[in-house]
mmCIF file of C-alpha atoms and ligand atoms in Angstrom:
data_model
loop_
_atom_site.group_PDB
_atom_site.id
_atom_site.type_symbol
_atom_site.label_atom_id
_atom_site.label_comp_id
_atom_site.label_asym_id
_atom_site.label_seq_id
_atom_site.Cartn_x
_atom_site.Cartn_y
_atom_site.Cartn_z
ATOM 1 C CA ASP A 1 0.321 0.042 0.308
ATOM 2 C CA THR A 2 1.800 3.562 -1.061
ATOM 3 C CA LEU A 3 -1.125 5.281 1.247
ATOM 4 C CA MET A 4 -0.866 6.277 5.107
ATOM 5 C CA PRO A 5 -3.838 5.856 6.831
ATOM 6 C CA SER A 6 -7.308 8.562 7.197
ATOM 7 C CA GLN A 7 -7.064 11.384 8.277
ATOM 8 C CA ALA A 8 -8.896 14.931 8.349
ATOM 9 C CA GLY A 9 -7.766 17.455 6.184
ATOM 10 C CA LEU A 10 -9.355 21.064 4.675
ATOM 11 C CA VAL A 11 -9.462 21.301 0.858
ATOM 12 C CA VAL A 12 -6.708 24.448 -0.166
ATOM 13 C CA GLY A 13 -6.603 24.388 -3.416
ATOM 14 C CA ARG A 14 -8.582 23.116 -6.598
ATOM 15 C CA PHE A 15 -7.526 22.354 -10.299
ATOM 16 C CA GLY A 16 -8.320 19.826 -13.011
ATOM 17 C CA GLN A 17 -8.448 16.771 -11.487
ATOM 18 C CA HIS A 18 -6.174 17.391 -8.324
ATOM 19 C CA ALA A 19 -6.655 19.111 -4.905
ATOM 20 C CA ASP A 20 -4.229 20.251 -2.369
ATOM 21 C CA VAL A 21 -5.233 19.186 1.148
ATOM 22 C CA GLU A 22 -3.976 20.851 4.352
ATOM 23 C CA ASP A 23 -3.702 18.276 6.925
ATOM 24 C CA GLU A 24 -3.928 19.501 10.745
ATOM 25 C CA GLN A 25 0.148 20.556 10.948
ATOM 26 C CA GLY A 26 -0.555 22.780 8.087
ATOM 27 C CA LYS A 27 1.455 20.472 5.446
ATOM 28 C CA VAL A 28 -0.379 20.169 2.178
ATOM 29 C CA HIS A 29 -0.771 17.150 0.231
ATOM 30 C CA ARG A 30 -1.745 17.121 -3.620
ATOM 31 C CA CYS A 31 -4.153 14.510 -3.917
ATOM 32 C CA ASN A 32 -6.783 12.653 -6.853
ATOM 33 C CA MET A 33 -9.829 11.698 -5.657
ATOM 34 C CA ARG A 34 -11.683 8.519 -5.061
ATOM 35 C CA ARG A 35 -14.133 7.851 -8.424
ATOM 36 C CA ASN A 36 -17.179 7.706 -5.770
ATOM 37 C CA ILE A 37 -17.019 11.829 -4.474
ATOM 38 C CA SER A 38 -18.649 13.473 -6.895
ATOM 39 C CA SER A 39 -16.947 17.178 -6.315
ATOM 40 C CA VAL A 40 -14.192 18.562 -4.014
ATOM 41 C CA VAL A 41 -14.559 22.218 -3.956
ATOM 42 C CA CYS A 42 -11.787 24.819 -2.064
ATOM 43 C CA GLY A 43 -13.198 25.102 1.673
ATOM 44 C CA ASP A 44 -14.137 21.419 2.352
ATOM 45 C CA GLN A 45 -13.373 19.283 4.780
ATOM 46 C CA VAL A 46 -12.178 15.766 3.614
ATOM 47 C CA LEU A 47 -10.879 12.483 4.354
ATOM 48 C CA PHE A 48 -7.924 11.474 2.736
ATOM 49 C CA ARG A 49 -4.720 9.762 2.849
ATOM 50 C CA PRO A 50 -1.747 10.828 2.293
ATOM 51 C CA GLY A 51 1.097 9.231 -0.124
ATOM 52 C CA LYS A 52 3.674 7.639 1.919
ATOM 53 C CA ASP A 53 5.989 8.593 -0.884
ATOM 54 C CA GLN A 54 6.032 12.530 -0.345
ATOM 55 C CA THR A 55 8.395 12.625 -3.609
ATOM 56 C CA LEU A 56 5.521 12.355 -6.042
ATOM 57 C CA THR A 57 4.064 15.195 -7.273
ATOM 58 C CA VAL A 58 0.547 13.924 -6.493
ATOM 59 C CA SER A 59 0.766 11.094 -3.978
ATOM 60 C CA GLY A 60 -2.614 11.570 -1.784
ATOM 61 C CA VAL A 61 -6.130 10.052 -2.189
ATOM 62 C CA ILE A 62 -9.864 12.065 -1.272
ATOM 63 C CA GLU A 63 -11.680 9.973 0.521
ATOM 64 C CA ALA A 64 -14.767 11.265 1.506
ATOM 65 C CA VAL A 65 -16.447 14.995 2.167
ATOM 66 C CA GLU A 66 -17.613 16.031 4.994
ATOM 67 C CA ASP A 67 -21.199 17.740 4.736
ATOM 68 C CA ARG A 68 -21.044 21.181 3.990
ATOM 69 C CA LYS A 69 -22.449 23.731 5.966
ATOM 70 C CA SER A 70 -22.427 26.115 3.019
ATOM 71 C CA VAL A 71 -21.926 25.813 -0.866
ATOM 72 C CA LEU A 72 -21.136 28.774 -3.415
ATOM 73 C CA THR A 73 -22.903 28.048 -6.999
ATOM 74 C CA ARG A 74 -21.910 28.714 -10.589
ATOM 75 C CA PRO A 75 -23.832 28.026 -13.953
ATOM 76 C CA ASP A 76 -21.856 24.656 -14.917
ATOM 77 C CA TYR A 77 -22.518 23.860 -18.952
ATOM 78 C CA TYR A 78 -22.318 19.929 -18.137
ATOM 79 C CA ASP A 79 -24.162 19.971 -14.700
ATOM 80 C CA GLY A 80 -26.110 23.113 -14.406
ATOM 81 C CA ILE A 81 -25.066 23.866 -11.094
ATOM 82 C CA LYS A 82 -21.732 23.313 -10.099
ATOM 83 C CA PRO A 83 -20.384 24.060 -6.165
ATOM 84 C CA VAL A 84 -16.876 26.172 -6.612
ATOM 85 C CA ALA A 85 -16.240 26.816 -2.687
ATOM 86 C CA ALA A 86 -17.689 25.482 0.242
ATOM 87 C CA ASN A 87 -18.088 26.499 3.733
ATOM 88 C CA ILE A 88 -17.934 30.057 3.091
ATOM 89 C CA ASP A 89 -18.765 32.364 6.368
ATOM 90 C CA GLN A 90 -19.853 35.491 4.437
ATOM 91 C CA ILE A 91 -19.692 37.096 0.893
ATOM 92 C CA ILE A 92 -18.516 40.334 0.610
ATOM 93 C CA VAL A 93 -20.333 42.193 -2.040
ATOM 94 C CA VAL A 94 -17.702 44.959 -3.670
ATOM 95 C CA SER A 95 -18.561 47.744 -5.376
ATOM 96 C CA ALA A 96 -17.013 50.646 -6.261
ATOM 97 C CA VAL A 97 -18.602 54.739 -6.266
ATOM 98 C CA VAL A 98 -16.482 55.306 -9.431
ATOM 99 C CA PRO A 99 -18.342 55.468 -12.536
ATOM 100 C CA ALA A 100 -20.962 55.530 -10.259
ATOM 101 C CA LEU A 101 -22.474 53.386 -7.775
ATOM 102 C CA SER A 102 -25.471 50.812 -8.809
ATOM 103 C CA LEU A 103 -27.683 49.780 -5.599
ATOM 104 C CA ASN A 104 -29.262 47.901 -8.591
ATOM 105 C CA ILE A 105 -26.273 45.901 -8.981
ATOM 106 C CA ILE A 106 -25.565 45.175 -4.903
ATOM 107 C CA ASP A 107 -29.372 44.208 -4.830
ATOM 108 C CA ARG A 108 -28.474 41.222 -7.331
ATOM 109 C CA TYR A 109 -25.622 40.417 -5.458
ATOM 110 C CA LEU A 110 -27.772 40.865 -1.775
ATOM 111 C CA VAL A 111 -30.252 38.481 -3.511
ATOM 112 C CA ALA A 112 -27.627 35.597 -4.758
ATOM 113 C CA ALA A 113 -26.198 35.657 -1.026
ATOM 114 C CA GLU A 114 -29.726 34.757 0.139
ATOM 115 C CA ASP A 115 -30.085 32.378 -1.852
ATOM 116 C CA VAL A 116 -27.130 30.363 -0.880
ATOM 117 C CA HIS A 117 -28.069 31.008 3.299
ATOM 118 C CA ILE A 118 -24.322 32.956 3.110
ATOM 119 C CA GLU A 119 -24.199 36.781 4.929
ATOM 120 C CA PRO A 120 -23.505 39.145 2.602
ATOM 121 C CA ILE A 121 -21.421 42.258 3.494
ATOM 122 C CA ILE A 122 -21.625 45.838 1.575
ATOM 123 C CA LEU A 123 -18.458 46.955 0.751
ATOM 124 C CA LEU A 124 -18.106 49.822 -1.153
ATOM 125 C CA ASN A 125 -14.761 51.023 -2.590
ATOM 126 C CA LYS A 126 -12.836 54.210 -4.147
ATOM 127 C CA VAL A 127 -14.567 55.880 -1.828
ATOM 128 C CA ASP A 128 -10.903 58.247 -1.948
ATOM 129 C CA MET A 129 -12.768 59.603 -5.055
ATOM 130 C CA LEU A 130 -15.670 61.119 -3.519
ATOM 131 C CA ASP A 131 -15.455 64.744 -1.859
ATOM 132 C CA GLU A 132 -17.224 65.601 0.958
ATOM 133 C CA GLN A 133 -20.803 66.264 -0.540
ATOM 134 C CA GLN A 134 -20.927 63.341 -2.089
ATOM 135 C CA HIS A 135 -19.489 61.125 1.012
ATOM 136 C CA LYS A 136 -22.521 62.259 2.779
ATOM 137 C CA GLU A 137 -24.943 61.559 -0.201
ATOM 138 C CA VAL A 138 -23.727 57.968 -0.901
ATOM 139 C CA GLN A 139 -23.699 57.000 2.989
ATOM 140 C CA GLU A 140 -27.401 58.740 3.094
ATOM 141 C CA GLN A 141 -28.176 55.696 -0.117
ATOM 142 C CA LEU A 142 -26.440 53.509 1.809
ATOM 143 C CA ALA A 143 -28.575 54.309 5.342
ATOM 144 C CA LEU A 144 -31.433 52.339 3.694
ATOM 145 C CA TYR A 145 -28.867 48.769 3.409
ATOM 146 C CA ARG A 146 -28.379 49.593 7.392
ATOM 147 C CA ASP A 147 -31.531 49.595 8.083
ATOM 148 C CA ILE A 148 -32.755 46.213 6.490
ATOM 149 C CA GLY A 149 -29.647 45.100 8.338
ATOM 150 C CA TYR A 150 -26.855 44.699 6.602
ATOM 151 C CA ARG A 151 -23.739 45.661 7.246
ATOM 152 C CA VAL A 152 -22.386 48.439 4.922
ATOM 153 C CA LEU A 153 -18.251 49.206 4.820
ATOM 154 C CA LEU A 154 -16.639 52.633 2.757
ATOM 155 C CA VAL A 155 -13.520 51.337 1.897
ATOM 156 C CA SER A 156 -10.729 53.238 -0.098
ATOM 157 C CA CYS A 157 -7.768 50.679 -0.808
ATOM 158 C CA LYS A 158 -6.039 53.610 -2.348
ATOM 159 C CA SER A 159 -6.408 55.725 0.796
ATOM 160 C CA GLY A 160 -6.358 53.105 3.087
ATOM 161 C CA GLN A 161 -9.815 54.327 4.631
ATOM 162 C CA GLY A 162 -11.958 51.323 6.168
ATOM 163 C CA MET A 163 -9.220 48.234 5.510
ATOM 164 C CA ASP A 164 -8.742 47.749 9.722
ATOM 165 C CA GLU A 165 -12.169 46.925 10.016
ATOM 166 C CA LEU A 166 -12.518 45.016 7.009
ATOM 167 C CA ALA A 167 -9.347 43.324 8.096
ATOM 168 C CA ALA A 168 -11.950 43.101 11.194
ATOM 169 C CA LEU A 169 -14.503 42.025 9.584
ATOM 170 C CA LEU A 170 -12.763 39.139 7.483
ATOM 171 C CA LYS A 171 -11.087 37.887 10.922
ATOM 172 C CA ASP A 172 -11.924 33.904 11.774
ATOM 173 C CA LYS A 173 -14.126 34.083 9.076
ATOM 174 C CA THR A 174 -13.870 32.344 5.426
ATOM 175 C CA SER A 175 -14.586 35.092 3.000
ATOM 176 C CA VAL A 176 -15.308 35.692 -0.901
ATOM 177 C CA PHE A 177 -14.995 38.610 -2.548
ATOM 178 C CA VAL A 178 -17.606 39.057 -5.420
ATOM 179 C CA GLY A 179 -18.242 42.007 -7.697
ATOM 180 C CA GLN A 180 -18.034 43.095 -11.246
ATOM 181 C CA SER A 181 -15.075 44.087 -12.646
ATOM 182 C CA GLY A 182 -13.289 46.743 -11.903
ATOM 183 C CA VAL A 183 -14.654 47.740 -8.831
ATOM 184 C CA GLY A 184 -11.065 46.854 -6.997
ATOM 185 C CA LYS A 185 -11.271 43.065 -5.932
ATOM 186 C CA SER A 186 -7.324 42.024 -6.842
ATOM 187 C CA SER A 187 -6.486 45.020 -5.738
ATOM 188 C CA LEU A 188 -8.059 44.633 -2.652
ATOM 189 C CA ILE A 189 -6.575 41.057 -1.678
ATOM 190 C CA ASN A 190 -3.523 42.094 -2.803
ATOM 191 C CA GLN A 191 -3.601 44.304 -0.111
ATOM 192 C CA LEU A 192 -5.178 42.583 2.387
ATOM 193 C CA LEU A 193 -2.973 39.267 1.700
ATOM 194 C CA PRO A 194 0.555 40.341 -0.257
ATOM 195 C CA ASP A 195 1.416 37.002 -0.791
ATOM 196 C CA ALA A 196 -1.343 36.224 -2.880
ATOM 197 C CA GLU A 197 -0.019 37.408 -5.730
ATOM 198 C CA GLU A 198 0.172 35.045 -8.640
ATOM 199 C CA ALA A 199 -1.385 32.632 -6.352
ATOM 200 C CA ILE A 200 -5.104 32.863 -8.130
ATOM 201 C CA GLY A 201 -5.806 32.274 -11.896
ATOM 202 C CA ASP A 202 -4.233 29.786 -14.423
ATOM 203 C CA ILE A 203 -1.796 27.141 -13.254
ATOM 204 C CA SER A 204 -0.531 24.280 -15.090
ATOM 205 C CA ASP A 205 -1.768 20.785 -14.572
ATOM 206 C CA ASN A 206 1.006 18.804 -15.948
ATOM 207 C CA SER A 207 0.165 15.526 -14.518
ATOM 208 C CA GLY A 208 -2.528 14.438 -15.976
ATOM 209 C CA LEU A 209 -2.991 13.628 -19.647
ATOM 210 C CA GLY A 210 -0.486 15.973 -21.813
ATOM 211 C CA GLN A 211 0.127 19.479 -20.481
ATOM 212 C CA HIS A 212 -3.152 21.681 -19.915
ATOM 213 C CA THR A 213 -4.185 25.166 -18.265
ATOM 214 C CA THR A 214 -6.548 24.771 -15.624
ATOM 215 C CA THR A 215 -8.224 27.244 -13.167
ATOM 216 C CA ALA A 216 -7.392 27.518 -9.581
ATOM 217 C CA ALA A 217 -9.036 27.553 -7.088
ATOM 218 C CA LYS A 218 -7.365 28.785 -3.634
ATOM 219 C CA LEU A 219 -7.800 29.035 0.039
ATOM 220 C CA LEU A 220 -5.588 31.916 1.729
ATOM 221 C CA ARG A 221 -5.163 32.470 5.331
ATOM 222 C CA PHE A 222 -5.007 36.331 6.218
ATOM 223 C CA PRO A 223 -2.332 37.600 8.678
ATOM 224 C CA GLY A 224 -4.437 38.307 11.375
ATOM 225 C CA GLY A 225 -6.633 35.037 10.995
ATOM 226 C CA GLY A 226 -9.454 34.005 8.868
ATOM 227 C CA SER A 227 -9.259 32.653 5.016
ATOM 228 C CA LEU A 228 -10.267 33.662 1.261
ATOM 229 C CA ILE A 229 -11.261 31.635 -0.784
ATOM 230 C CA ASP A 230 -10.911 32.749 -4.217
ATOM 231 C CA SER A 231 -10.926 31.898 -8.194
ATOM 232 C CA PRO A 232 -12.633 33.496 -11.284
ATOM 233 C CA GLY A 233 -15.410 31.034 -10.795
ATOM 234 C CA VAL A 234 -15.569 32.487 -7.347
ATOM 235 C CA ARG A 235 -15.962 36.279 -8.414
ATOM 236 C CA GLU A 236 -18.449 35.571 -11.156
ATOM 237 C CA PHE A 237 -20.973 34.452 -8.831
ATOM 238 C CA SER A 238 -24.750 35.989 -9.790
ATOM 239 C CA LEU A 239 -28.003 34.904 -9.227
ATOM 240 C CA TRP A 240 -28.229 33.866 -12.841
ATOM 241 C CA HIS A 241 -30.191 30.601 -11.874
ATOM 242 C CA LEU A 242 -33.249 31.927 -9.160
ATOM 243 C CA PRO A 243 -36.761 31.402 -10.074
ATOM 244 C CA GLU A 244 -38.899 34.470 -9.243
ATOM 245 C CA GLY A 245 -40.372 33.254 -5.689
ATOM 246 C CA ARG A 246 -36.772 32.706 -4.498
ATOM 247 C CA LEU A 247 -35.619 35.943 -5.798
ATOM 248 C CA THR A 248 -38.700 37.658 -3.993
ATOM 249 C CA TRP A 249 -37.513 36.223 -0.810
ATOM 250 C CA GLY A 250 -34.018 36.988 -1.705
ATOM 251 C CA PHE A 251 -35.218 40.996 -1.028
ATOM 252 C CA ILE A 252 -34.689 40.136 3.041
ATOM 253 C CA GLU A 253 -37.240 42.987 3.879
ATOM 254 C CA PHE A 254 -39.892 41.363 1.896
ATOM 255 C CA ARG A 255 -39.911 38.412 3.443
ATOM 256 C CA GLU A 256 -42.962 38.983 6.280
ATOM 257 C CA PHE A 257 -45.575 40.310 3.381
ATOM 258 C CA LEU A 258 -44.968 37.338 1.461
ATOM 259 C CA GLY A 259 -47.973 34.302 1.198
ATOM 260 C CA GLY A 260 -50.464 36.990 1.945
ATOM 261 C CA CYS A 261 -51.394 38.886 -0.826
ATOM 262 C CA LYS A 262 -54.995 38.791 -2.109
ATOM 263 C CA PHE A 263 -54.036 36.981 -5.280
ATOM 264 C CA ARG A 264 -52.017 33.729 -4.327
ATOM 265 C CA ASP A 265 -49.869 34.706 -7.725
ATOM 266 C CA CYS A 266 -49.405 37.785 -7.067
ATOM 267 C CA LYS A 267 -47.174 39.715 -9.753
ATOM 268 C CA HIS A 268 -46.514 42.870 -7.190
ATOM 269 C CA ARG A 269 -47.426 45.008 -9.448
ATOM 270 C CA ASP A 270 -50.842 46.747 -10.250
ATOM 271 C CA ASP A 271 -52.686 43.473 -8.704
ATOM 272 C CA PRO A 272 -55.761 44.552 -6.174
ATOM 273 C CA GLY A 273 -54.392 43.428 -2.285
ATOM 274 C CA CYS A 274 -50.679 43.504 -2.965
ATOM 275 C CA LEU A 275 -48.935 43.326 0.544
ATOM 276 C CA LEU A 276 -45.980 44.407 -1.028
ATOM 277 C CA ARG A 277 -47.403 47.353 -2.505
ATOM 278 C CA ASP A 278 -49.197 48.199 0.788
ATOM 279 C CA ALA A 279 -45.965 48.226 2.331
ATOM 280 C CA VAL A 280 -43.989 50.792 -0.220
ATOM 281 C CA GLY A 281 -47.238 53.055 0.406
ATOM 282 C CA THR A 282 -46.625 52.679 4.400
ATOM 283 C CA GLY A 283 -42.738 53.237 3.933
ATOM 284 C CA GLN A 284 -41.945 49.387 5.615
ATOM 285 C CA ILE A 285 -40.574 48.652 2.422
ATOM 286 C CA SER A 286 -38.542 51.100 0.395
ATOM 287 C CA GLN A 287 -39.260 52.388 -3.329
ATOM 288 C CA GLN A 288 -35.299 52.176 -4.323
ATOM 289 C CA ARG A 289 -35.881 48.333 -3.689
ATOM 290 C CA PHE A 290 -38.977 47.719 -5.044
ATOM 291 C CA ASP A 291 -38.103 49.507 -8.128
ATOM 292 C CA SER A 292 -34.681 47.400 -8.006
ATOM 293 C CA TYR A 293 -37.012 44.376 -7.576
ATOM 294 C CA HIS A 294 -39.017 44.357 -10.914
ATOM 295 C CA LYS A 295 -35.860 45.820 -12.702
ATOM 296 C CA ILE A 296 -34.184 42.225 -11.808
ATOM 297 C CA LEU A 297 -37.348 40.528 -12.539
ATOM 298 C CA ALA A 298 -37.931 41.770 -15.896
ATOM 299 C CA GLY A 299 -33.910 41.088 -16.434
ATOM 300 C CA MET A 300 -34.902 37.302 -15.807
ATOM 301 C CA ALA A 301 -37.356 37.153 -17.940
ATOM 302 C CA GLU A 302 -35.757 38.279 -21.220
ATOM 303 C CA GLN A 303 -32.313 36.683 -20.344
ATOM 304 C CA ARG A 304 -31.302 33.033 -20.751
ATOM 305 C CA PRO A 305 -29.117 31.398 -18.235
ATOM 306 C CA SER A 306 -25.603 32.200 -19.033
ATOM 307 C CA TYR A 307 -23.581 28.914 -18.615
ATOM 308 C CA SER A 308 -19.965 28.745 -18.537
ATOM 309 C CA LYS A 309 -17.768 27.217 -21.169
ATOM 310 C CA PRO A 310 -16.972 23.821 -21.683
ATOM 311 C CA PRO A 311 -13.600 23.429 -21.349
HETATM 312 P P1 GDP B 1 -11.412 44.093 -9.872
HETATM 313 O O1 GDP B 1 -11.473 43.779 -11.539
HETATM 314 O O2 GDP B 1 -12.635 43.863 -9.040
HETATM 315 O O3 GDP B 1 -10.012 42.709 -9.779
HETATM 316 O O4 GDP B 1 -10.596 45.249 -10.059
HETATM 317 P P2 GDP B 1 -9.076 45.891 -9.867
HETATM 318 O O5 GDP B 1 -8.357 45.714 -8.249
HETATM 319 O O6 GDP B 1 -8.462 45.241 -10.898
HETATM 320 O O7 GDP B 1 -8.826 47.379 -9.711
HETATM 321 C C1 GDP B 1 -9.552 48.361 -11.397
HETATM 322 C C2 GDP B 1 -8.851 49.762 -11.285
HETATM 323 O O8 GDP B 1 -9.074 50.064 -9.797
HETATM 324 C C3 GDP B 1 -7.475 49.440 -11.005
HETATM 325 O O9 GDP B 1 -7.441 50.760 -12.115
HETATM 326 C C4 GDP B 1 -7.169 49.819 -9.663
HETATM 327 O O10 GDP B 1 -6.460 50.638 -9.402
HETATM 328 C C5 GDP B 1 -8.402 51.149 -9.317
HETATM 329 N N1 GDP B 1 -9.028 50.944 -7.982
HETATM 330 C C6 GDP B 1 -8.520 49.855 -7.210
HETATM 331 N N2 GDP B 1 -9.205 50.303 -5.373
HETATM 332 C C7 GDP B 1 -9.014 51.642 -5.700
HETATM 333 C C8 GDP B 1 -9.439 52.784 -4.163
HETATM 334 O O11 GDP B 1 -9.927 52.533 -3.630
HETATM 335 N N3 GDP B 1 -9.514 54.011 -5.051
HETATM 336 C C9 GDP B 1 -8.842 54.185 -6.340
HETATM 337 N N4 GDP B 1 -9.354 55.582 -6.664
HETATM 338 N N5 GDP B 1 -9.020 53.822 -7.530
HETATM 339 C C10 GDP B 1 -8.715 51.785 -6.827
#
């Protein structure tokens, strides 16, 4: 037998047919997976058998995956929905004040996070670009989110503003950063994890049949405690696959009004006896969020799911 006895490990890297598993002493073992295991992703707690011959590139085998307390998913050409990361405590929804703050885009990410039952945190980056008046306006726009119970962080990775608060939030948690391109995710991650450079992205997996390049996912540790799971797939996380009902539920302040409308199939538009619209009337739901909901709904009707391309 070329393998040592089973032990517990944490998946800290995932690419191609392999996974890097960290044992309880912090040593990393490159592993294959038993065929009966359907999927292994970064953040998974696994049972694995390290290889005896540590000079081999791939020496261990993952035998079982523990139940996940949460899982982030994305669309996949073959499987419909594919897990990309596991056991995440919080999703940092990154957006930026330039070129413009889009509350609708923030809402989309919040809904997607609610749908996977992972706490989202709103991070607004590039606040160094705001003058005092604009800063005040942004604060006012975001007060809405604080009122409904979300944590909101104003940050600049250029000036350093808010970065200590961010580091404190990340401590002892497993987080992911999501958001559109250009909002500053890489900049934030590079600042929080100076050694992360080159850790994420395309790496070469040359231990299989012929050399090919695959997209890697990594679990990285913050110097002050806590970890980050990152990969292109993680960053692309969005709500493409939600059915209507789950979209409505994803607006957390709508929940208490759901199920009570006069008509069972209430579209929450002009329907008589709509409790959501009544709540907008009384100020219990903001017009802003109500409009945002309808905008997302309209977009979903038009859009077909965009599956990621097969390799
Ligand atoms: P990503 O696509 O989300 O990873 O965004 P990047 O980290 O690549 O950042 C996009 C651009 O925004 C880069 O030119 C960064 O230098 C710039 N940027 C990032 N953070 C800040 C910030 O806090 N303030 C300003 N002014 N620019 C920033």
